[in-house]
Short mmCIF file of C-alpha atoms and ligand atoms in Angstrom, two decimals:
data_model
loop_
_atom_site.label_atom_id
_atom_site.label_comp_id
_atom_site.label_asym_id
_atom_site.label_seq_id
_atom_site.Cartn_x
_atom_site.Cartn_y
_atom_site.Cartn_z
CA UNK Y 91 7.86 -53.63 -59.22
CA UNK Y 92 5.67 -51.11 -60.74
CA UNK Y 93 4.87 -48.04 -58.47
CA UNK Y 94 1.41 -49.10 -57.83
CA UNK Y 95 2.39 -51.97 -56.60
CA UNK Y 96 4.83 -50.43 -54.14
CA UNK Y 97 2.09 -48.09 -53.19
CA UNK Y 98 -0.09 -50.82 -52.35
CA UNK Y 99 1.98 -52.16 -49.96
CA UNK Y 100 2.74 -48.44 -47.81
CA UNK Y 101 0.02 -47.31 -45.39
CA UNK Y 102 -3.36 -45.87 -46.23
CA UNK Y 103 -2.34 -43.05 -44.18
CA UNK Y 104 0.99 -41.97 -42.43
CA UNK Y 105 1.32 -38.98 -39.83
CA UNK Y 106 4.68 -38.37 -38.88
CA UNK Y 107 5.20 -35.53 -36.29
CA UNK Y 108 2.38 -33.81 -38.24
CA UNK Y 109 2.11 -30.13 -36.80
CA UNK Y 110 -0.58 -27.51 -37.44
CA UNK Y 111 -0.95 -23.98 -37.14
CA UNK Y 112 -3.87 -21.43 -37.69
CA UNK Y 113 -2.88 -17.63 -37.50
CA UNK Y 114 -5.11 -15.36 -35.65
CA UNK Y 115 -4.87 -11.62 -35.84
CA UNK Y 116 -1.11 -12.01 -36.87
CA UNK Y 117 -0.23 -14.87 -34.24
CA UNK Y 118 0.04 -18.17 -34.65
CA UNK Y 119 -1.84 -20.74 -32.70
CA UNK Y 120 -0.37 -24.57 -32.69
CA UNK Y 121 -3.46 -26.83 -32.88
CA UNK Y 122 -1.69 -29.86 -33.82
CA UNK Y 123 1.51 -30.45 -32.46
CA UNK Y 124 3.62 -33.45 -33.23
CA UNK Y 125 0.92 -36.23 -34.11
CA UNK Y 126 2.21 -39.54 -35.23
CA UNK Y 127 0.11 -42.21 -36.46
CA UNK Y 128 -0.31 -45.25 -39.26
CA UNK Y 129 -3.31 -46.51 -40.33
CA UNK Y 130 -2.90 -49.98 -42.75
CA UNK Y 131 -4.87 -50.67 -45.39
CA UNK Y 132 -8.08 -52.06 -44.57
CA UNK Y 133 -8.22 -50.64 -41.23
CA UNK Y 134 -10.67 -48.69 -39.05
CA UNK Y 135 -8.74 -46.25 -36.63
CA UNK Y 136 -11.12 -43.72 -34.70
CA UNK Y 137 -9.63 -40.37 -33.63
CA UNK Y 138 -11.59 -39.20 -30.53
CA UNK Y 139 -11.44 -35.87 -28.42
CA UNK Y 140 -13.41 -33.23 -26.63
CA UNK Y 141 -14.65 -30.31 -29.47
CA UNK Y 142 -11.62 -28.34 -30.23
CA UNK Y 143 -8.93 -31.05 -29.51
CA UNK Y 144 -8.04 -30.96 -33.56
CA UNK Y 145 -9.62 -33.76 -34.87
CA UNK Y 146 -10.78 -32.30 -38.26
CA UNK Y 147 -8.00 -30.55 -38.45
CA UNK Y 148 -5.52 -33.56 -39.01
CA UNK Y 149 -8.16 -34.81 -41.59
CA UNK Y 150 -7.86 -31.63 -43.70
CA UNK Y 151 -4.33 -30.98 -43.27
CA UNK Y 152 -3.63 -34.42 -44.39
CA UNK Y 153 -5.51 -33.36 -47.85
CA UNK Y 154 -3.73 -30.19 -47.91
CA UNK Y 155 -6.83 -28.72 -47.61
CA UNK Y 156 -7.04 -26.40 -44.65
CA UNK Y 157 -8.67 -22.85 -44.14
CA UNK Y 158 -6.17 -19.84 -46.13
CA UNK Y 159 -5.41 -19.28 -42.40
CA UNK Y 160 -3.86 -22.77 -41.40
CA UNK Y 161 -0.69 -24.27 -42.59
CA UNK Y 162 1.23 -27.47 -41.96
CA UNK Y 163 4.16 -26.29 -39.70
CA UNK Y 164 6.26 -29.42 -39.25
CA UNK Y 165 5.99 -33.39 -40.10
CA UNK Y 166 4.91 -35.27 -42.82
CA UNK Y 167 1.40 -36.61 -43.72
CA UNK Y 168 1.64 -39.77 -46.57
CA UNK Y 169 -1.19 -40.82 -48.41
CA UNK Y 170 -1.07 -44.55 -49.66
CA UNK Y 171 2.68 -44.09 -50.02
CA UNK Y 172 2.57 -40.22 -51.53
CA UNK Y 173 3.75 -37.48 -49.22
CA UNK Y 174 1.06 -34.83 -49.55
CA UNK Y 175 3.69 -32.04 -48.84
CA UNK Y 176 5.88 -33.06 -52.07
CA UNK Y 177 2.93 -33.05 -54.60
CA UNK Y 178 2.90 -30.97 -57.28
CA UNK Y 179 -0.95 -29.20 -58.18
CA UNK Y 180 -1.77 -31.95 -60.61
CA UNK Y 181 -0.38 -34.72 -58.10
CA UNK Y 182 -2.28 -33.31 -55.25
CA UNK Y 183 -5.32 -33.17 -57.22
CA UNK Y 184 -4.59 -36.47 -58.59
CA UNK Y 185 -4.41 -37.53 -54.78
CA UNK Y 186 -7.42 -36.33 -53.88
CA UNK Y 187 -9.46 -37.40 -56.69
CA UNK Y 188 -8.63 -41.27 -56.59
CA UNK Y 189 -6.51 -41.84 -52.90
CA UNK Y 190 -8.86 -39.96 -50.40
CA UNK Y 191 -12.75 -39.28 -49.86
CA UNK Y 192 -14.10 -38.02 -46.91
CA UNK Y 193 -17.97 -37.57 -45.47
CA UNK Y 194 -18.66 -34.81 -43.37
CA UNK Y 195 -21.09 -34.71 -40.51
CA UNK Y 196 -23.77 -32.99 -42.35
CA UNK Y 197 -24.99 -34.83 -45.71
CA UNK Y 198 -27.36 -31.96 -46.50
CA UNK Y 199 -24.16 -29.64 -47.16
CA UNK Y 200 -22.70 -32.40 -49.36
CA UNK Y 201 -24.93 -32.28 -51.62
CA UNK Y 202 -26.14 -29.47 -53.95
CA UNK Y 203 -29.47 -28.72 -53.50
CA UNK Y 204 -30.55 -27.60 -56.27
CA UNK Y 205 -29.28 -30.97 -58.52
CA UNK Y 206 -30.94 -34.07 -58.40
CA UNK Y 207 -28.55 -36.90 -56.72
CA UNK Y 208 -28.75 -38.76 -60.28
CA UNK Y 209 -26.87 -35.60 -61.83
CA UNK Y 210 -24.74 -35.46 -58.75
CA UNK Y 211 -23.73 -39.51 -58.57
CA UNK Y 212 -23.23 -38.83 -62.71
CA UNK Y 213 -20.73 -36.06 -62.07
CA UNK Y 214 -18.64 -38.31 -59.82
CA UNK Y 215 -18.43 -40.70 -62.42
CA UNK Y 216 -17.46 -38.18 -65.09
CA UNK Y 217 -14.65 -36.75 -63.29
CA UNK Y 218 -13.31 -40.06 -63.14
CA UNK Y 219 -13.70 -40.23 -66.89
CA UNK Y 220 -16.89 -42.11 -67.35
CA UNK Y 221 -19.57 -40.83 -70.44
CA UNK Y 222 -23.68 -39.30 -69.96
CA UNK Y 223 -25.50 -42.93 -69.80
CA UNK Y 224 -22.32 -45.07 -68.86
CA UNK Y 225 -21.57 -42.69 -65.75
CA UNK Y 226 -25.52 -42.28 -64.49
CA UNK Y 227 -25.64 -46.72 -64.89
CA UNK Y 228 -22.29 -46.67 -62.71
CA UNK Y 229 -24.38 -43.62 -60.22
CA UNK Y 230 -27.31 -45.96 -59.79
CA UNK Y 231 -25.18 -48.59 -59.40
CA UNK Y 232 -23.30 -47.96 -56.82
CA UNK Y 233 -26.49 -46.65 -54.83
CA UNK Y 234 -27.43 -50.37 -54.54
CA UNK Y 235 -24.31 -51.01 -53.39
CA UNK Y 236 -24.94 -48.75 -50.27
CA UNK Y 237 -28.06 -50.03 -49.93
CA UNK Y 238 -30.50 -47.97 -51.25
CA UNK Y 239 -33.38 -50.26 -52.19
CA UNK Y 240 -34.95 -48.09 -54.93
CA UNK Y 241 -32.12 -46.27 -56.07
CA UNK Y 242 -33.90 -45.21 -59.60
CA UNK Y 243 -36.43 -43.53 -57.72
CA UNK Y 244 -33.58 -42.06 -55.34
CA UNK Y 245 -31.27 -40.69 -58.44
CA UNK Y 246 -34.39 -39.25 -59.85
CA UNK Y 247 -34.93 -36.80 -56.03
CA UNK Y 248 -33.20 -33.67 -54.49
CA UNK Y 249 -31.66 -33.61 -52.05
CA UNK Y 250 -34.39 -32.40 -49.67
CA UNK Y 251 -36.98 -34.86 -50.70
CA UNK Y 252 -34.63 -37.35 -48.70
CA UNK Y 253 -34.24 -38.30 -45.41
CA UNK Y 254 -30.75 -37.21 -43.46
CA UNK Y 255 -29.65 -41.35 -43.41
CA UNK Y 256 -30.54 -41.57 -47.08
CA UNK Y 257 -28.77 -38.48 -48.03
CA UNK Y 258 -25.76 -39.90 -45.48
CA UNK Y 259 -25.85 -42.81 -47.27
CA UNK Y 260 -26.41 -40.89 -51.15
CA UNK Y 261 -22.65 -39.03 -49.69
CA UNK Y 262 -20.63 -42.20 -48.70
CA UNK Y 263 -21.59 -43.80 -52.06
CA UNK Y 264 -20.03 -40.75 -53.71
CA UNK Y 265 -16.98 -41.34 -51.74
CA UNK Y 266 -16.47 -44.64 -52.58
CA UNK Y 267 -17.36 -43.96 -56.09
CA UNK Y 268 -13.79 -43.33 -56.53
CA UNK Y 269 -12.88 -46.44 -54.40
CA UNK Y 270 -10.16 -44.41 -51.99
CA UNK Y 271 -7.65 -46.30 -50.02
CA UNK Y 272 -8.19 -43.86 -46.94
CA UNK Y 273 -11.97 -43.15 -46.39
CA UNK Y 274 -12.30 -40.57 -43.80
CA UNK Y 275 -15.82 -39.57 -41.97
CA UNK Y 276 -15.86 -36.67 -39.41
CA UNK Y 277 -18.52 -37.20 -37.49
CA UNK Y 278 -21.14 -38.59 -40.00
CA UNK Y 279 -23.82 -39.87 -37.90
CA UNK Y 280 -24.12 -37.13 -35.25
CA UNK Y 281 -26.84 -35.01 -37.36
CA UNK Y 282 -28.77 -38.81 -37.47
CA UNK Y 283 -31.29 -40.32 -34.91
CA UNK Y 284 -29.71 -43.21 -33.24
CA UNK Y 285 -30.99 -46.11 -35.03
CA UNK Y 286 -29.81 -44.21 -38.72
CA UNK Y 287 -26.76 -43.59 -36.81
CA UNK Y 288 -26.50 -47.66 -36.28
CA UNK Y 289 -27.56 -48.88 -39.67
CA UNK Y 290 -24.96 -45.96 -41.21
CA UNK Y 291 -22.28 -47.40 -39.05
CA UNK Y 292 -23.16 -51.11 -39.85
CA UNK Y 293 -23.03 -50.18 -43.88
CA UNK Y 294 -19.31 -48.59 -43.36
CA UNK Y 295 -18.31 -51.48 -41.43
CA UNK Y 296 -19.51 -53.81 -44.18
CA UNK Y 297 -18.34 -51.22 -46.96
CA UNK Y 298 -14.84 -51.81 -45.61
CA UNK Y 299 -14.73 -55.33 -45.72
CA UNK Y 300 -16.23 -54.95 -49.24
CA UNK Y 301 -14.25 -51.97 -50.46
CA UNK Y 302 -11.31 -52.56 -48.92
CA UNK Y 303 -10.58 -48.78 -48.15
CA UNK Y 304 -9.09 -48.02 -44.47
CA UNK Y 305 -11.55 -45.57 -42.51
CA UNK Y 306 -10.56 -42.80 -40.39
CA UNK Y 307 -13.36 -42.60 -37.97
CA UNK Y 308 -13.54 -39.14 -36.25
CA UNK Y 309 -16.20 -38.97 -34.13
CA UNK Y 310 -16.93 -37.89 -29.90
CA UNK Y 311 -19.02 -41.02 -29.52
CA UNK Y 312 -17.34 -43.40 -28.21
CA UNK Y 313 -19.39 -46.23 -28.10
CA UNK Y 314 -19.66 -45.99 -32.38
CA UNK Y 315 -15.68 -45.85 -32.31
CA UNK Y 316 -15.38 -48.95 -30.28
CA UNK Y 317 -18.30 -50.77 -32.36
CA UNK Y 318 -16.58 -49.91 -35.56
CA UNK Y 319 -12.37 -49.50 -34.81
CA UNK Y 320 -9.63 -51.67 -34.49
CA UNK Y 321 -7.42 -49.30 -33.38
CA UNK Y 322 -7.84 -45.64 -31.38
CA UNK Y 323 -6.07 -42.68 -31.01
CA UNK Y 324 -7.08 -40.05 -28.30
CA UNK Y 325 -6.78 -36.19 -28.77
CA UNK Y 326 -6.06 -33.74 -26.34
CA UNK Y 327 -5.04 -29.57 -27.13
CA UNK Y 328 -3.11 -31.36 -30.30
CA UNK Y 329 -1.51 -34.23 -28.74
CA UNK Y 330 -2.13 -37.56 -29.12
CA UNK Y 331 -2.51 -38.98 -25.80
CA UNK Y 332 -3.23 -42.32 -25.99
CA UNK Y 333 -3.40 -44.95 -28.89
CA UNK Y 334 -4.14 -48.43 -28.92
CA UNK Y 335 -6.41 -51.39 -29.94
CA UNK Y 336 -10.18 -50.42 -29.50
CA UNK Y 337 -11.05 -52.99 -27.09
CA UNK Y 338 -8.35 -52.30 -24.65
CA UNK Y 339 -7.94 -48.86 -24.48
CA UNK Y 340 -11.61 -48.44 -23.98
CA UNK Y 341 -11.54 -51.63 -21.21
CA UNK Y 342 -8.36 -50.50 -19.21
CA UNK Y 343 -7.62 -46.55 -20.13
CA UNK Y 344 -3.99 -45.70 -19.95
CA UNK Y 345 -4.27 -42.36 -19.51
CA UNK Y 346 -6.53 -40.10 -17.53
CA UNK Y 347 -7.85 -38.25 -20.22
CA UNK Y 348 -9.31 -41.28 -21.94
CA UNK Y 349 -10.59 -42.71 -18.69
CA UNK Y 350 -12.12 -39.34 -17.75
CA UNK Y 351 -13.81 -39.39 -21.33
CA UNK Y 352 -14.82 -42.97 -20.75
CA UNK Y 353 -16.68 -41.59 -17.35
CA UNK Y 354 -18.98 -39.12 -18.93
CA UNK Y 355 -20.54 -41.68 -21.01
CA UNK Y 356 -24.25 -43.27 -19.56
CA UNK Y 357 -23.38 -46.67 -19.65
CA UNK Y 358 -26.40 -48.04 -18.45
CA UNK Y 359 -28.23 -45.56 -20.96
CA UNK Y 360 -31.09 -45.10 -18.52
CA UNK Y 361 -31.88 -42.96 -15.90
CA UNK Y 362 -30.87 -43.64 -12.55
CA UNK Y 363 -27.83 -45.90 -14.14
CA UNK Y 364 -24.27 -45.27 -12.49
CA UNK Y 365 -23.80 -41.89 -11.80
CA UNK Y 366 -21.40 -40.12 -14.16
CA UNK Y 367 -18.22 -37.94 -13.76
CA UNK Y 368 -16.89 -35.25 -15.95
CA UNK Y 369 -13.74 -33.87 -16.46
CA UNK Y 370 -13.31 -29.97 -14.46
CA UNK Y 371 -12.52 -27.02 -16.82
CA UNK Y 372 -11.81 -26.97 -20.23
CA UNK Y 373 -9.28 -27.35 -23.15
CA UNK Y 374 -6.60 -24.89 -22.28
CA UNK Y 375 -6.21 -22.38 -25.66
CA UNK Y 376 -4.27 -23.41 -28.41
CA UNK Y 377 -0.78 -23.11 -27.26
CA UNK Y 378 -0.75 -21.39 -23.95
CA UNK Y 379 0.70 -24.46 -21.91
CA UNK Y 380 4.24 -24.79 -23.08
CA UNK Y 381 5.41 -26.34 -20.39
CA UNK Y 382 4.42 -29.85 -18.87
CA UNK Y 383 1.51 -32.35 -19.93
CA UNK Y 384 -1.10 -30.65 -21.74
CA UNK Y 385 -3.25 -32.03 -19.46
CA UNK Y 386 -2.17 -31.58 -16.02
CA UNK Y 387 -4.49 -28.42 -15.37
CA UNK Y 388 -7.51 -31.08 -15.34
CA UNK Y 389 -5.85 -34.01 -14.06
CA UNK Y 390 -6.58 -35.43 -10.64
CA UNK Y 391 -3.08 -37.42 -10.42
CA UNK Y 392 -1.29 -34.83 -11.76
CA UNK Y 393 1.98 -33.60 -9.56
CA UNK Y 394 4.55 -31.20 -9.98
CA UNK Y 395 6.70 -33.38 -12.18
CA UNK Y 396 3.43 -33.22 -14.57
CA UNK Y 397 3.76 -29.08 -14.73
CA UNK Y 398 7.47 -29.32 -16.10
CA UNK Y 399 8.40 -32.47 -17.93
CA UNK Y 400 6.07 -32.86 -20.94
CA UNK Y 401 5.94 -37.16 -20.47
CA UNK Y 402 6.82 -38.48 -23.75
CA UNK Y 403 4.59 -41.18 -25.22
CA UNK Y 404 5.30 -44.48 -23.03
CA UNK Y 405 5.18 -47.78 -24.47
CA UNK Y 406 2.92 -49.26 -22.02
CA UNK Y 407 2.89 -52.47 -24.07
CA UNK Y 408 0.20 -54.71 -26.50
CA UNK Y 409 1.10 -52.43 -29.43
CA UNK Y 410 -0.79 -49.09 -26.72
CA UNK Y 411 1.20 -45.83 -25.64
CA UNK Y 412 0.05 -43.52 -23.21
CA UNK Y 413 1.39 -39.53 -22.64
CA UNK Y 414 0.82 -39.77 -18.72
CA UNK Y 415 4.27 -39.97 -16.45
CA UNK Y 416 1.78 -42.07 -14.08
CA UNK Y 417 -0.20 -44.97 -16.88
CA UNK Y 418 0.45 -47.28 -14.43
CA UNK Y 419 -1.85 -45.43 -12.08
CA UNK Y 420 -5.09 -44.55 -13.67
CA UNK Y 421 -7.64 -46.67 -11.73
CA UNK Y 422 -6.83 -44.46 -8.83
CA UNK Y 423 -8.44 -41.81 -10.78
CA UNK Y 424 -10.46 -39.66 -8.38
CA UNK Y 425 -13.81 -39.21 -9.09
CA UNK Y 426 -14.07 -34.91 -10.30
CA UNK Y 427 -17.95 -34.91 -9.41
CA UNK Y 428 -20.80 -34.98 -7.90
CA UNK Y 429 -23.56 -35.81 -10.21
CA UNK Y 430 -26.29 -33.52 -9.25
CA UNK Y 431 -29.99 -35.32 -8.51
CA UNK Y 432 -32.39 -34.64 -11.08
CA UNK Y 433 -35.75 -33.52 -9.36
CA UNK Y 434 -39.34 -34.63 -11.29
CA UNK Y 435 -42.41 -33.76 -9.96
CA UNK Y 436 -45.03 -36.54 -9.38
CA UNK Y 437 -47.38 -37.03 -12.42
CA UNK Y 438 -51.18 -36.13 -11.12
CA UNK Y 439 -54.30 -35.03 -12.41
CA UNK Y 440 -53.22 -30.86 -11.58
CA UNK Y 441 -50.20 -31.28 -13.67
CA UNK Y 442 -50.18 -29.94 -17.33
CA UNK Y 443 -47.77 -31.57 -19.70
CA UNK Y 444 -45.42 -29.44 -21.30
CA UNK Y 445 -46.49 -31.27 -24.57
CA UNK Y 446 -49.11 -33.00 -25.92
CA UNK Y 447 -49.79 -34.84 -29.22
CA UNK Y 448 -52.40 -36.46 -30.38
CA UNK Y 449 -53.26 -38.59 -33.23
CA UNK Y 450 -50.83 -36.97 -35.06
CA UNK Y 451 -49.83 -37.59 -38.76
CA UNK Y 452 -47.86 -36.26 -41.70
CA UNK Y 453 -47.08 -37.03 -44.91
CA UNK Y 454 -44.93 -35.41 -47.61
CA UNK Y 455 -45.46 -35.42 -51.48
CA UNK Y 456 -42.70 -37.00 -53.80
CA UNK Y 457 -42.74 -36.41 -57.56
CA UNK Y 458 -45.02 -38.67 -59.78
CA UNK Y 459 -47.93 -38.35 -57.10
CA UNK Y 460 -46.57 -40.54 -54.28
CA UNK Y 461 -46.24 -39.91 -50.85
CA UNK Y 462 -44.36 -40.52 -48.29
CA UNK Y 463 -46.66 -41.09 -44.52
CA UNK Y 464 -43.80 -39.73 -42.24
CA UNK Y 465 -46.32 -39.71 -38.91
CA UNK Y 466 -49.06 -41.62 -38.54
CA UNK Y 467 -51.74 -41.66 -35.72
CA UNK Y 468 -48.57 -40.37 -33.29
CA UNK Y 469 -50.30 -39.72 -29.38
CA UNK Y 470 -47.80 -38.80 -26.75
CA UNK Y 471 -47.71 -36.11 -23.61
CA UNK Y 472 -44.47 -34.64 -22.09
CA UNK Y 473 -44.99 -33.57 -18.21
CA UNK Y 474 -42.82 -30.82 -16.92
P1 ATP K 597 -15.11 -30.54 -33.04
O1 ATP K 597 -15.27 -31.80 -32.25
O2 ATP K 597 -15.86 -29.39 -32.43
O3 ATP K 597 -15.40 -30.71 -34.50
P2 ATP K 597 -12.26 -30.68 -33.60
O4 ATP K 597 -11.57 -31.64 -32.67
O5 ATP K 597 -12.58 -31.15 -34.96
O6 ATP K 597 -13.56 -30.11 -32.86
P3 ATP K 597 -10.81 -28.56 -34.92
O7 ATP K 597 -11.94 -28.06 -35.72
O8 ATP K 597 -9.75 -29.34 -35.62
O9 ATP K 597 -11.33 -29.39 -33.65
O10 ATP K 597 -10.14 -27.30 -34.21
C1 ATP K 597 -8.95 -27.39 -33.45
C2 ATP K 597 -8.59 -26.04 -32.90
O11 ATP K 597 -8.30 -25.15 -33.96
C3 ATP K 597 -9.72 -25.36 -32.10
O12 ATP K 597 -9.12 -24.66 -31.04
C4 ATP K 597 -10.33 -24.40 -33.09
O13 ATP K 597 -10.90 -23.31 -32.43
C5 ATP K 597 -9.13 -23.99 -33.91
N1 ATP K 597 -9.46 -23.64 -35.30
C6 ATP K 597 -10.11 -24.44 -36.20
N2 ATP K 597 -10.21 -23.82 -37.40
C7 ATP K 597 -9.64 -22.61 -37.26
C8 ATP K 597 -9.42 -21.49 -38.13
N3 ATP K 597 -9.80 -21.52 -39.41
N4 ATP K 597 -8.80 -20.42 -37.62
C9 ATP K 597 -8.38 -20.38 -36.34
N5 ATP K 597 -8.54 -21.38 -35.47
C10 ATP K 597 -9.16 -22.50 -35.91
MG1 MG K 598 -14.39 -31.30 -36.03
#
């Protein structure tokens, strides 16, 4: 068996006991401690959390490419069979040229501004080893592919004469230029208006199946994890907390972390829909709670058993684990708020709106005399 072959068969991705530090003004602060998780080719696992729970930092520690300040202080991290801590320079560049591509939130840093996205698609192809023409044909071939319906035009722009989803979309082609195993996008729609945000997340979907590549899906909403992932792992101060198939962990939460998460989202997504709960406090600071569940501080079942024995992560069956001593009891969950009534005043002929348009248009010049009519004939008032 050649080595490829053997490295087709091994995970996209591997975490074993993968622990982080960053060092701050000489001391060390665990971010990451101890997360273990597989994702198989082809698959779409989501990583969620509240801000600061370490979710971009397992995706750069797992390229070996975290801040001077960070280091990888215990575990492993494999990539399609390679262990990133064993690589050599060339091997680890090697890695991260043709094993691993990743899309960050904000296209409009991806991309250089000051290079049109032909010369920028081109250079992708050259570092792979392509020549001038045979590399820009690949470029504008591959913008099809994402579905860019006019993708000479497109290679022929900067980046600023596009729109965020187009740019979003000019980025992901880039990363799959290289056709990765493990595709990894930290939160790549959350700069985009909801309905980019849905086409975007229907291409990647679709892009899998086509591609092949496994996704790592890092994202806070939770709603575009469970749309796109088979599987889930939750986050908390560095721990995984829960893990399991999308469908039930987001149905029947295990632990009260995820169903706390699961209560701040408006499911009805109108107002006056079911009134929504948060979770009290905040995300204790990397590494202060040594003792206990991470998240006792802001857990309404927690007892005193939660303060001293960290719970290990149960098998609570159906291929799902759960970090919570009491999994079996998170329905009883009690409700942590109040949601405050939102007071506004009756709309009458004495009240001035906050904001008016009207007949509003725009429209922005492209190269070669066309233009682009962003706003037309747009009329709307905003009341206080
Ligand atoms: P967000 O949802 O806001 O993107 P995240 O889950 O991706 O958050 P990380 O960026 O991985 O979180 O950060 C995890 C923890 O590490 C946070 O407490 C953060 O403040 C800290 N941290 C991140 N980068 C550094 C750094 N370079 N130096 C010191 N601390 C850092
Ligand atoms: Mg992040």
């Amino acid at each position: 068996m050649t080595d490829r072959n053997q490295s087709a068969e091994s995970p996209a991705l591997e975490l074993s006991r993968l622990s982080v530090a960053y060092t701050v003004r000489g001391r060390d602060l665990p971010v990451l401690s101890d997360v273990s998780l597989r994702i198989e080719r082809g698959e779409a696992y989501g990583l969620v959390g509240e801000s600061g729970s370490g979710k971009s930092t397992v995706a750069l520690a797992l390229q070996r490419v975290l801040p001077p300040n960070g280091r990888i202080s215990g575990g492993h991290a494999r990539v399609a069979g390679k262990d990133v801590m064993e690589l050599g320079a060339a091997a680890l560049r090697n890695m991260r040229a043709n094993d691993v591509a990743m899309v960050f939130q904000d296209p409009g840093k991806a991309l250089n501004p000051s290079l049109t996205v032909g010369r920028q698609m081109a250079e992708v192809y050259e570092i792979l080893g392509a020549s001038g023409t045979e590399a820009k044909d690949r470029g504008e071939a591959m913008l099809g592919r994402v579905r860019i319906s006019d993708p000479a035009r497109v290679m022929a722009s900067f980046p600023h004469q596009l729109s965020g989803g187009m740019q979003q979309r000019v980025v992901i082609a880039m990363a799959l230029a290289k056709d990765p195993a493990l595709l990894i996008l930290d939160e790549p729609t959350t700069g985009l208006d909801a309905t980019i945000e849905a086409e975007v997340l229907d291409l990647v979907d679709t892009l899998r199946q086509e591609f092949g590549a496994a996704v790592l899906f890092i994202s806070h909403n939770l709603a575009a994890v469970a749309s796109l992932c088979n599987r889930v792992g939750v986050l908390y101060a560095g721990k995984l907390v829960e893990e399991g198939p999308a469908r039930a962990l987001f149905s029947d939460p295990r632990h009260p972390y995820t169903a706390g998460l699961l209560r701040c989202l408006p499911r009805a997504g109108f107002k006056g829909g079911p009134a929504l709960d948060n979770i009290p406090g905040f995300p204790p600071v990397p590494g202060s709670i040594t003792e206990g569940c991470v998240f006792a501080p802001r857990c309404g079942l927690a007892e005193d058993r939660c303060r001293t024995d960290a719970p290990p992560l149960y098998d609570v069956g159906d291929g799902r684990g759960s970090r919570c001593h009491f999994h079996d009891r998170v329905d009883d969950l009690p409700r942590m708020s109040e949601a405050p009534p939102v007071n506004v005043p009756e709309r009458g002929p004495n009240v001035e709106p906050v904001l008016k348009l009207e007949h509003l248009s725009k429209t922005y010049k492209l190269p070669g005399n066309r233009n682009v009519q962003a706003l037309r004939d747009v009329s709307l008032t905003l009341d206080p």
